[in-house]
């Protein structure tokens, strides 16, 4: 069964209320009625609702860049799954390397967040990836396995229908040093091997694994032509509507 590619636009800590509306409008204009690819926009929390109003009625989905694992309570500064659902989010991103490294989120924290998102019916993008040193030391597959097992602990096979894995080598994020198509292909195969060990071959085969790390219109087609690369998680290039649209179109052509 063919996997539908998924392309996420991770805007990170960029855009204000008004520039988020402008960007979302430009993206929807450029993409028209694209449905071969699932497109998810991840604006910062304060701009979620504004972007939702722009994309309502389009085929595109809204996602949150993070969430907290409790639903309500005395957790200053945190945002929960019920709050995200109430403003139209259908997706949550967890495990991004910027949160793992800058904010020291462990696999255990990522796992709690994953459970909260899934319990509330959100779809999940779970990001994993090795650092440059870990790759140099030949530890890539081990790191991916550890992150996947830790982040998915207790997530059952049925819930995996709503989980997308983003393979994002840390050394490729925001650096302009994209993984080669071969490196991406190998890492995606390693991710599927772990999913097969955890959930069996059918779940592993059905699961979508997207690549992230300096994806641009220039390299998107080669990356997505690789077997096992089911779309992209795009940071910097998602802030330019034309570049993001070109990446989505490359994903559409890969189907
Ligand atoms: P980048 O970010 O495209 O700017 O490298 C990707 C990501 O962090 O998801």
PDB file of C-alpha atoms and ligand atoms in Angstrom:
ATOM      1  CA  UNK A   1       0.000   0.000   0.000  1.00  0.00           C
ATOM      2  CA  UNK A   2       1.436   3.392  -1.011  1.00  0.00           C
ATOM      3  CA  UNK A   3       2.144   5.793   1.841  1.00  0.00           C
ATOM      4  CA  UNK A   4       0.841   9.324   1.362  1.00  0.00           C
ATOM      5  CA  UNK A   5       3.746  11.763   1.750  1.00  0.00           C
ATOM      6  CA  UNK A   6       3.510  14.291   4.537  1.00  0.00           C
ATOM      7  CA  UNK A   7       5.262  17.656   4.517  1.00  0.00           C
ATOM      8  CA  UNK A   8       5.336  19.763   7.662  1.00  0.00           C
ATOM      9  CA  UNK A   9       6.223  23.430   7.854  1.00  0.00           C
ATOM     10  CA  UNK A  10       7.900  23.936  11.233  1.00  0.00           C
ATOM     11  CA  UNK A  11       7.943  27.699  11.607  1.00  0.00           C
ATOM     12  CA  UNK A  12       9.784  27.432  14.946  1.00  0.00           C
ATOM     13  CA  UNK A  13       9.978  30.744  16.861  1.00  0.00           C
ATOM     14  CA  UNK A  14       9.209  32.842  13.795  1.00  0.00           C
ATOM     15  CA  UNK A  15       6.249  35.002  12.735  1.00  0.00           C
ATOM     16  CA  UNK A  16       4.036  37.424  14.637  1.00  0.00           C
ATOM     17  CA  UNK A  17       0.252  37.338  14.564  1.00  0.00           C
ATOM     18  CA  UNK A  18       0.080  39.327  11.339  1.00  0.00           C
ATOM     19  CA  UNK A  19       3.069  37.855   9.527  1.00  0.00           C
ATOM     20  CA  UNK A  20       1.765  34.356  10.351  1.00  0.00           C
ATOM     21  CA  UNK A  21      -1.505  35.227   8.611  1.00  0.00           C
ATOM     22  CA  UNK A  22       0.414  36.573   5.616  1.00  0.00           C
ATOM     23  CA  UNK A  23       2.558  33.447   5.396  1.00  0.00           C
ATOM     24  CA  UNK A  24      -0.401  31.077   5.763  1.00  0.00           C
ATOM     25  CA  UNK A  25      -2.296  32.994   3.076  1.00  0.00           C
ATOM     26  CA  UNK A  26       0.678  32.847   0.726  1.00  0.00           C
ATOM     27  CA  UNK A  27       1.134  29.115   1.362  1.00  0.00           C
ATOM     28  CA  UNK A  28      -2.530  28.319   0.726  1.00  0.00           C
ATOM     29  CA  UNK A  29      -2.488  30.447  -2.444  1.00  0.00           C
ATOM     30  CA  UNK A  30       0.595  28.665  -3.748  1.00  0.00           C
ATOM     31  CA  UNK A  31      -0.612  25.174  -2.899  1.00  0.00           C
ATOM     32  CA  UNK A  32      -4.185  25.490  -4.133  1.00  0.00           C
ATOM     33  CA  UNK A  33      -6.010  22.207  -3.650  1.00  0.00           C
ATOM     34  CA  UNK A  34      -2.974  19.963  -3.217  1.00  0.00           C
ATOM     35  CA  UNK A  35      -4.152  16.669  -1.745  1.00  0.00           C
ATOM     36  CA  UNK A  36      -1.606  14.095  -2.963  1.00  0.00           C
ATOM     37  CA  UNK A  37       0.553  15.291  -0.087  1.00  0.00           C
ATOM     38  CA  UNK A  38      -0.613  15.861   3.468  1.00  0.00           C
ATOM     39  CA  UNK A  39       0.497  19.349   4.471  1.00  0.00           C
ATOM     40  CA  UNK A  40       0.700  20.447   8.104  1.00  0.00           C
ATOM     41  CA  UNK A  41       1.637  23.946   9.289  1.00  0.00           C
ATOM     42  CA  UNK A  42       3.259  24.371  12.710  1.00  0.00           C
ATOM     43  CA  UNK A  43       3.103  28.056  13.729  1.00  0.00           C
ATOM     44  CA  UNK A  44       4.082  29.262  17.208  1.00  0.00           C
ATOM     45  CA  UNK A  45       1.345  28.909  19.862  1.00  0.00           C
ATOM     46  CA  UNK A  46       0.118  32.539  19.822  1.00  0.00           C
ATOM     47  CA  UNK A  47      -0.472  32.327  16.053  1.00  0.00           C
ATOM     48  CA  UNK A  48      -2.263  28.979  15.897  1.00  0.00           C
ATOM     49  CA  UNK A  49      -5.748  30.369  15.871  1.00  0.00           C
ATOM     50  CA  UNK A  50      -4.992  33.000  13.250  1.00  0.00           C
ATOM     51  CA  UNK A  51      -3.463  30.394  10.958  1.00  0.00           C
ATOM     52  CA  UNK A  52      -6.392  28.044  11.554  1.00  0.00           C
ATOM     53  CA  UNK A  53      -8.759  30.752  10.331  1.00  0.00           C
ATOM     54  CA  UNK A  54      -6.748  31.078   7.124  1.00  0.00           C
ATOM     55  CA  UNK A  55      -6.515  27.334   6.408  1.00  0.00           C
ATOM     56  CA  UNK A  56     -10.065  26.391   7.470  1.00  0.00           C
ATOM     57  CA  UNK A  57     -11.743  24.846   4.447  1.00  0.00           C
ATOM     58  CA  UNK A  58      -8.430  24.007   2.750  1.00  0.00           C
ATOM     59  CA  UNK A  59      -6.928  20.508   2.708  1.00  0.00           C
ATOM     60  CA  UNK A  60      -4.149  21.657   5.053  1.00  0.00           C
ATOM     61  CA  UNK A  61      -3.815  20.822   8.728  1.00  0.00           C
ATOM     62  CA  UNK A  62      -2.716  22.751  11.781  1.00  0.00           C
ATOM     63  CA  UNK A  63      -0.105  21.420  14.183  1.00  0.00           C
ATOM     64  CA  UNK A  64       1.531  22.484  17.430  1.00  0.00           C
ATOM     65  CA  UNK A  65       5.309  22.540  17.821  1.00  0.00           C
ATOM     66  CA  UNK A  66       5.101  21.109  21.335  1.00  0.00           C
ATOM     67  CA  UNK A  67       2.679  20.292  24.144  1.00  0.00           C
ATOM     68  CA  UNK A  68       2.759  19.477  27.843  1.00  0.00           C
ATOM     69  CA  UNK A  69       1.715  16.066  29.168  1.00  0.00           C
ATOM     70  CA  UNK A  70      -0.804  17.194  31.787  1.00  0.00           C
ATOM     71  CA  UNK A  71      -4.206  18.516  30.704  1.00  0.00           C
ATOM     72  CA  UNK A  72      -4.708  21.371  33.195  1.00  0.00           C
ATOM     73  CA  UNK A  73      -3.200  22.780  36.328  1.00  0.00           C
ATOM     74  CA  UNK A  74      -0.385  24.717  37.893  1.00  0.00           C
ATOM     75  CA  UNK A  75       2.194  24.369  35.100  1.00  0.00           C
ATOM     76  CA  UNK A  76       3.179  27.939  34.329  1.00  0.00           C
ATOM     77  CA  UNK A  77       3.900  28.549  30.687  1.00  0.00           C
ATOM     78  CA  UNK A  78       2.794  25.150  29.434  1.00  0.00           C
ATOM     79  CA  UNK A  79       0.156  24.327  26.815  1.00  0.00           C
ATOM     80  CA  UNK A  80      -1.916  21.121  26.812  1.00  0.00           C
ATOM     81  CA  UNK A  81      -3.543  18.867  24.247  1.00  0.00           C
ATOM     82  CA  UNK A  82      -7.123  19.987  25.078  1.00  0.00           C
ATOM     83  CA  UNK A  83      -6.099  23.615  24.504  1.00  0.00           C
ATOM     84  CA  UNK A  84      -4.543  22.726  21.166  1.00  0.00           C
ATOM     85  CA  UNK A  85      -7.591  20.757  20.043  1.00  0.00           C
ATOM     86  CA  UNK A  86      -9.834  23.685  20.940  1.00  0.00           C
ATOM     87  CA  UNK A  87      -8.004  25.976  18.496  1.00  0.00           C
ATOM     88  CA  UNK A  88      -8.105  23.466  15.664  1.00  0.00           C
ATOM     89  CA  UNK A  89      -4.832  21.566  15.962  1.00  0.00           C
ATOM     90  CA  UNK A  90      -4.884  18.066  14.561  1.00  0.00           C
ATOM     91  CA  UNK A  91      -1.160  17.399  14.993  1.00  0.00           C
ATOM     92  CA  UNK A  92       1.535  17.792  17.606  1.00  0.00           C
ATOM     93  CA  UNK A  93       5.278  17.639  17.103  1.00  0.00           C
ATOM     94  CA  UNK A  94       7.351  16.051  19.858  1.00  0.00           C
ATOM     95  CA  UNK A  95      11.002  15.166  20.238  1.00  0.00           C
ATOM     96  CA  UNK A  96      12.400  17.920  18.050  1.00  0.00           C
ATOM     97  CA  UNK A  97      16.159  18.101  18.511  1.00  0.00           C
ATOM     98  CA  UNK A  98      16.000  21.765  19.495  1.00  0.00           C
ATOM     99  CA  UNK A  99      13.887  20.743  22.453  1.00  0.00           C
ATOM    100  CA  UNK A 100      15.944  17.630  23.180  1.00  0.00           C
ATOM    101  CA  UNK A 101      19.209  19.587  23.145  1.00  0.00           C
ATOM    102  CA  UNK A 102      18.433  23.192  24.109  1.00  0.00           C
ATOM    103  CA  UNK A 103      15.781  22.304  26.679  1.00  0.00           C
ATOM    104  CA  UNK A 104      17.177  18.914  27.699  1.00  0.00           C
ATOM    105  CA  UNK A 105      14.043  16.934  26.965  1.00  0.00           C
ATOM    106  CA  UNK A 106      14.697  13.261  27.583  1.00  0.00           C
ATOM    107  CA  UNK A 107      13.054  10.338  25.829  1.00  0.00           C
ATOM    108  CA  UNK A 108      10.940   9.964  28.954  1.00  0.00           C
ATOM    109  CA  UNK A 109       9.589  13.502  28.600  1.00  0.00           C
ATOM    110  CA  UNK A 110       9.022  13.016  24.883  1.00  0.00           C
ATOM    111  CA  UNK A 111       7.181   9.795  25.703  1.00  0.00           C
ATOM    112  CA  UNK A 112       4.852  11.521  28.166  1.00  0.00           C
ATOM    113  CA  UNK A 113       4.065  14.176  25.581  1.00  0.00           C
ATOM    114  CA  UNK A 114       3.447  11.529  22.928  1.00  0.00           C
ATOM    115  CA  UNK A 115       0.992   9.720  25.202  1.00  0.00           C
ATOM    116  CA  UNK A 116      -0.887  12.903  25.946  1.00  0.00           C
ATOM    117  CA  UNK A 117      -1.224  13.813  22.272  1.00  0.00           C
ATOM    118  CA  UNK A 118      -2.380  10.339  21.289  1.00  0.00           C
ATOM    119  CA  UNK A 119      -4.768   9.983  24.239  1.00  0.00           C
ATOM    120  CA  UNK A 120      -6.526  13.141  23.124  1.00  0.00           C
ATOM    121  CA  UNK A 121      -6.779  12.061  19.494  1.00  0.00           C
ATOM    122  CA  UNK A 122      -4.060  14.238  18.043  1.00  0.00           C
ATOM    123  CA  UNK A 123      -1.798  12.914  15.323  1.00  0.00           C
ATOM    124  CA  UNK A 124       1.849  12.917  16.209  1.00  0.00           C
ATOM    125  CA  UNK A 125       5.115  13.701  14.508  1.00  0.00           C
ATOM    126  CA  UNK A 126       7.895  12.178  16.569  1.00  0.00           C
ATOM    127  CA  UNK A 127      11.332  13.529  15.678  1.00  0.00           C
ATOM    128  CA  UNK A 128      14.488  11.489  16.187  1.00  0.00           C
ATOM    129  CA  UNK A 129      18.035  11.932  14.973  1.00  0.00           C
ATOM    130  CA  UNK A 130      21.708  11.594  15.783  1.00  0.00           C
ATOM    131  CA  UNK A 131      24.268  14.327  16.364  1.00  0.00           C
ATOM    132  CA  UNK A 132      27.301  14.745  14.133  1.00  0.00           C
ATOM    133  CA  UNK A 133      29.546  13.152  16.771  1.00  0.00           C
ATOM    134  CA  UNK A 134      27.268  10.174  17.134  1.00  0.00           C
ATOM    135  CA  UNK A 135      27.295   9.653  13.358  1.00  0.00           C
ATOM    136  CA  UNK A 136      31.104   9.962  13.284  1.00  0.00           C
ATOM    137  CA  UNK A 137      31.309   7.367  16.026  1.00  0.00           C
ATOM    138  CA  UNK A 138      29.119   4.966  14.042  1.00  0.00           C
ATOM    139  CA  UNK A 139      26.285   5.185  16.570  1.00  0.00           C
ATOM    140  CA  UNK A 140      23.502   6.433  14.292  1.00  0.00           C
ATOM    141  CA  UNK A 141      21.371   3.296  14.337  1.00  0.00           C
ATOM    142  CA  UNK A 142      21.826   2.799  18.079  1.00  0.00           C
ATOM    143  CA  UNK A 143      20.758   6.383  18.793  1.00  0.00           C
ATOM    144  CA  UNK A 144      17.705   6.058  16.574  1.00  0.00           C
ATOM    145  CA  UNK A 145      16.763   2.803  18.278  1.00  0.00           C
ATOM    146  CA  UNK A 146      17.170   4.259  21.754  1.00  0.00           C
ATOM    147  CA  UNK A 147      15.121   7.350  20.915  1.00  0.00           C
ATOM    148  CA  UNK A 148      12.367   5.372  19.211  1.00  0.00           C
ATOM    149  CA  UNK A 149      12.080   2.764  21.972  1.00  0.00           C
ATOM    150  CA  UNK A 150      12.146   5.414  24.689  1.00  0.00           C
ATOM    151  CA  UNK A 151       9.788   7.858  23.009  1.00  0.00           C
ATOM    152  CA  UNK A 152       7.281   5.200  21.962  1.00  0.00           C
ATOM    153  CA  UNK A 153       7.299   3.167  25.198  1.00  0.00           C
ATOM    154  CA  UNK A 154       3.760   2.015  25.933  1.00  0.00           C
ATOM    155  CA  UNK A 155       2.349   3.305  22.625  1.00  0.00           C
ATOM    156  CA  UNK A 156       0.340   0.444  21.153  1.00  0.00           C
ATOM    157  CA  UNK A 157       0.251  -0.731  17.555  1.00  0.00           C
ATOM    158  CA  UNK A 158      -3.242   0.682  16.940  1.00  0.00           C
ATOM    159  CA  UNK A 159      -2.073   4.191  17.851  1.00  0.00           C
ATOM    160  CA  UNK A 160       0.806   3.948  15.375  1.00  0.00           C
ATOM    161  CA  UNK A 161      -1.637   4.789  12.583  1.00  0.00           C
ATOM    162  CA  UNK A 162      -1.513   8.327  13.955  1.00  0.00           C
ATOM    163  CA  UNK A 163       2.255   8.510  14.372  1.00  0.00           C
ATOM    164  CA  UNK A 164       4.688   9.848  11.784  1.00  0.00           C
ATOM    165  CA  UNK A 165       8.423   9.596  12.461  1.00  0.00           C
ATOM    166  CA  UNK A 166      10.607  12.523  11.404  1.00  0.00           C
ATOM    167  CA  UNK A 167      14.221  11.481  10.882  1.00  0.00           C
ATOM    168  CA  UNK A 168      16.146  14.678  11.523  1.00  0.00           C
ATOM    169  CA  UNK A 169      19.915  14.353  11.835  1.00  0.00           C
ATOM    170  CA  UNK A 170      20.909  17.104  14.274  1.00  0.00           C
ATOM    171  CA  UNK A 171      23.925  18.074  12.155  1.00  0.00           C
ATOM    172  CA  UNK A 172      21.619  18.789   9.205  1.00  0.00           C
ATOM    173  CA  UNK A 173      19.118  21.040  10.972  1.00  0.00           C
ATOM    174  CA  UNK A 174      19.452  24.669  10.010  1.00  0.00           C
ATOM    175  CA  UNK A 175      23.016  24.141   8.823  1.00  0.00           C
ATOM    176  CA  UNK A 176      22.635  23.789   5.063  1.00  0.00           C
ATOM    177  CA  UNK A 177      24.355  20.369   5.362  1.00  0.00           C
ATOM    178  CA  UNK A 178      21.560  18.117   4.150  1.00  0.00           C
ATOM    179  CA  UNK A 179      21.917  14.377   4.543  1.00  0.00           C
ATOM    180  CA  UNK A 180      22.666  12.716   1.228  1.00  0.00           C
ATOM    181  CA  UNK A 181      19.778  10.759  -0.235  1.00  0.00           C
ATOM    182  CA  UNK A 182      21.712   7.569   0.613  1.00  0.00           C
ATOM    183  CA  UNK A 183      22.216   8.604   4.249  1.00  0.00           C
ATOM    184  CA  UNK A 184      18.524   9.431   4.532  1.00  0.00           C
ATOM    185  CA  UNK A 185      17.541   6.153   2.904  1.00  0.00           C
ATOM    186  CA  UNK A 186      19.737   4.147   5.298  1.00  0.00           C
ATOM    187  CA  UNK A 187      18.480   5.954   8.381  1.00  0.00           C
ATOM    188  CA  UNK A 188      14.857   5.559   7.312  1.00  0.00           C
ATOM    189  CA  UNK A 189      15.447   1.849   6.847  1.00  0.00           C
ATOM    190  CA  UNK A 190      16.956   1.716  10.355  1.00  0.00           C
ATOM    191  CA  UNK A 191      13.852   3.466  11.731  1.00  0.00           C
ATOM    192  CA  UNK A 192      11.608   0.900  10.020  1.00  0.00           C
ATOM    193  CA  UNK A 193      13.690  -1.952  11.402  1.00  0.00           C
ATOM    194  CA  UNK A 194      13.044  -0.673  14.934  1.00  0.00           C
ATOM    195  CA  UNK A 195       9.340  -0.187  14.206  1.00  0.00           C
ATOM    196  CA  UNK A 196       9.188  -3.749  12.876  1.00  0.00           C
ATOM    197  CA  UNK A 197      10.842  -5.058  16.042  1.00  0.00           C
ATOM    198  CA  UNK A 198       8.390  -3.112  18.198  1.00  0.00           C
ATOM    199  CA  UNK A 199       5.167  -3.536  16.219  1.00  0.00           C
ATOM    200  CA  UNK A 200       5.723  -6.104  13.463  1.00  0.00           C
ATOM    201  CA  UNK A 201       6.297  -5.742   9.733  1.00  0.00           C
ATOM    202  CA  UNK A 202       2.846  -4.441   8.790  1.00  0.00           C
ATOM    203  CA  UNK A 203       2.973  -1.434  11.110  1.00  0.00           C
ATOM    204  CA  UNK A 204       6.567  -0.724  10.030  1.00  0.00           C
ATOM    205  CA  UNK A 205       5.577  -0.848   6.369  1.00  0.00           C
ATOM    206  CA  UNK A 206       2.548   1.394   6.836  1.00  0.00           C
ATOM    207  CA  UNK A 207       4.328   3.986   9.006  1.00  0.00           C
ATOM    208  CA  UNK A 208       5.350   7.213   7.352  1.00  0.00           C
ATOM    209  CA  UNK A 209       8.912   8.396   7.935  1.00  0.00           C
ATOM    210  CA  UNK A 210       9.716  11.917   6.772  1.00  0.00           C
ATOM    211  CA  UNK A 211      13.151  13.512   6.478  1.00  0.00           C
ATOM    212  CA  UNK A 212      14.084  16.829   8.052  1.00  0.00           C
ATOM    213  CA  UNK A 213      17.250  18.906   8.010  1.00  0.00           C
ATOM    214  CA  UNK A 214      18.010  21.692   5.510  1.00  0.00           C
ATOM    215  CA  UNK A 215      15.399  20.553   2.999  1.00  0.00           C
ATOM    216  CA  UNK A 216      15.163  23.052   0.125  1.00  0.00           C
ATOM    217  CA  UNK A 217      13.494  23.120  -3.286  1.00  0.00           C
ATOM    218  CA  UNK A 218      16.907  22.144  -4.715  1.00  0.00           C
ATOM    219  CA  UNK A 219      17.333  18.897  -2.758  1.00  0.00           C
ATOM    220  CA  UNK A 220      13.740  17.865  -2.003  1.00  0.00           C
ATOM    221  CA  UNK A 221      13.127  15.792  -5.127  1.00  0.00           C
ATOM    222  CA  UNK A 222      16.285  13.669  -4.680  1.00  0.00           C
ATOM    223  CA  UNK A 223      15.551  13.040  -1.026  1.00  0.00           C
ATOM    224  CA  UNK A 224      11.944  12.104  -1.601  1.00  0.00           C
ATOM    225  CA  UNK A 225      12.785   9.851  -4.522  1.00  0.00           C
ATOM    226  CA  UNK A 226      14.479   7.517  -2.019  1.00  0.00           C
ATOM    227  CA  UNK A 227      12.532   4.441  -1.040  1.00  0.00           C
ATOM    228  CA  UNK A 228      11.232   4.889   2.468  1.00  0.00           C
ATOM    229  CA  UNK A 229      11.366   8.709   2.495  1.00  0.00           C
ATOM    230  CA  UNK A 230       7.740   9.784   2.845  1.00  0.00           C
ATOM    231  CA  UNK A 231       7.941  13.560   2.812  1.00  0.00           C
ATOM    232  CA  UNK A 232       9.786  16.204   4.779  1.00  0.00           C
ATOM    233  CA  UNK A 233       9.758  18.297   7.908  1.00  0.00           C
ATOM    234  CA  UNK A 234      10.861  21.731   6.769  1.00  0.00           C
ATOM    235  CA  UNK A 235      12.190  24.507   8.974  1.00  0.00           C
ATOM    236  CA  UNK A 236      13.904  27.477   7.308  1.00  0.00           C
ATOM    237  CA  UNK A 237      12.440  26.910   3.852  1.00  0.00           C
ATOM    238  CA  UNK A 238       8.900  26.762   5.266  1.00  0.00           C
ATOM    239  CA  UNK A 239       9.097  30.494   6.001  1.00  0.00           C
ATOM    240  CA  UNK A 240       9.111  31.253   2.265  1.00  0.00           C
ATOM    241  CA  UNK A 241       5.804  30.276   0.726  1.00  0.00           C
ATOM    242  CA  UNK A 242       7.248  29.659  -2.731  1.00  0.00           C
ATOM    243  CA  UNK A 243      10.026  27.412  -1.389  1.00  0.00           C
ATOM    244  CA  UNK A 244       7.654  25.483   0.830  1.00  0.00           C
ATOM    245  CA  UNK A 245       5.226  25.016  -2.066  1.00  0.00           C
ATOM    246  CA  UNK A 246       8.060  23.779  -4.290  1.00  0.00           C
ATOM    247  CA  UNK A 247       8.993  21.187  -1.644  1.00  0.00           C
ATOM    248  CA  UNK A 248       5.378  20.033  -1.364  1.00  0.00           C
ATOM    249  CA  UNK A 249       5.197  19.768  -5.142  1.00  0.00           C
ATOM    250  CA  UNK A 250       8.396  17.679  -5.166  1.00  0.00           C
ATOM    251  CA  UNK A 251       6.761  15.368  -2.628  1.00  0.00           C
ATOM    252  CA  UNK A 252       3.661  15.140  -4.839  1.00  0.00           C
ATOM    253  CA  UNK A 253       5.799  14.169  -7.827  1.00  0.00           C
ATOM    254  CA  UNK A 254       7.475  11.421  -5.777  1.00  0.00           C
ATOM    255  CA  UNK A 255       4.175   9.541  -5.410  1.00  0.00           C
TER     256      UNK A 255
HETATM  257  P1  LIG B   1      15.642  23.218   8.781  1.00  0.00           P
HETATM  258  O1  LIG B   1      14.856  22.672  10.056  1.00  0.00           O
HETATM  259  O2  LIG B   1      14.803  22.857   7.565  1.00  0.00           O
HETATM  260  O3  LIG B   1      15.738  24.707   8.985  1.00  0.00           O
HETATM  261  O4  LIG B   1      16.957  22.538   8.753  1.00  0.00           O
HETATM  262  C1  LIG B   1      14.210  21.426  10.019  1.00  0.00           C
HETATM  263  C2  LIG B   1      13.573  21.149  11.358  1.00  0.00           C
HETATM  264  O5  LIG B   1      14.159  21.490  12.371  1.00  0.00           O
HETATM  265  O6  LIG B   1      12.454  20.584  11.415  1.00  0.00           O
END
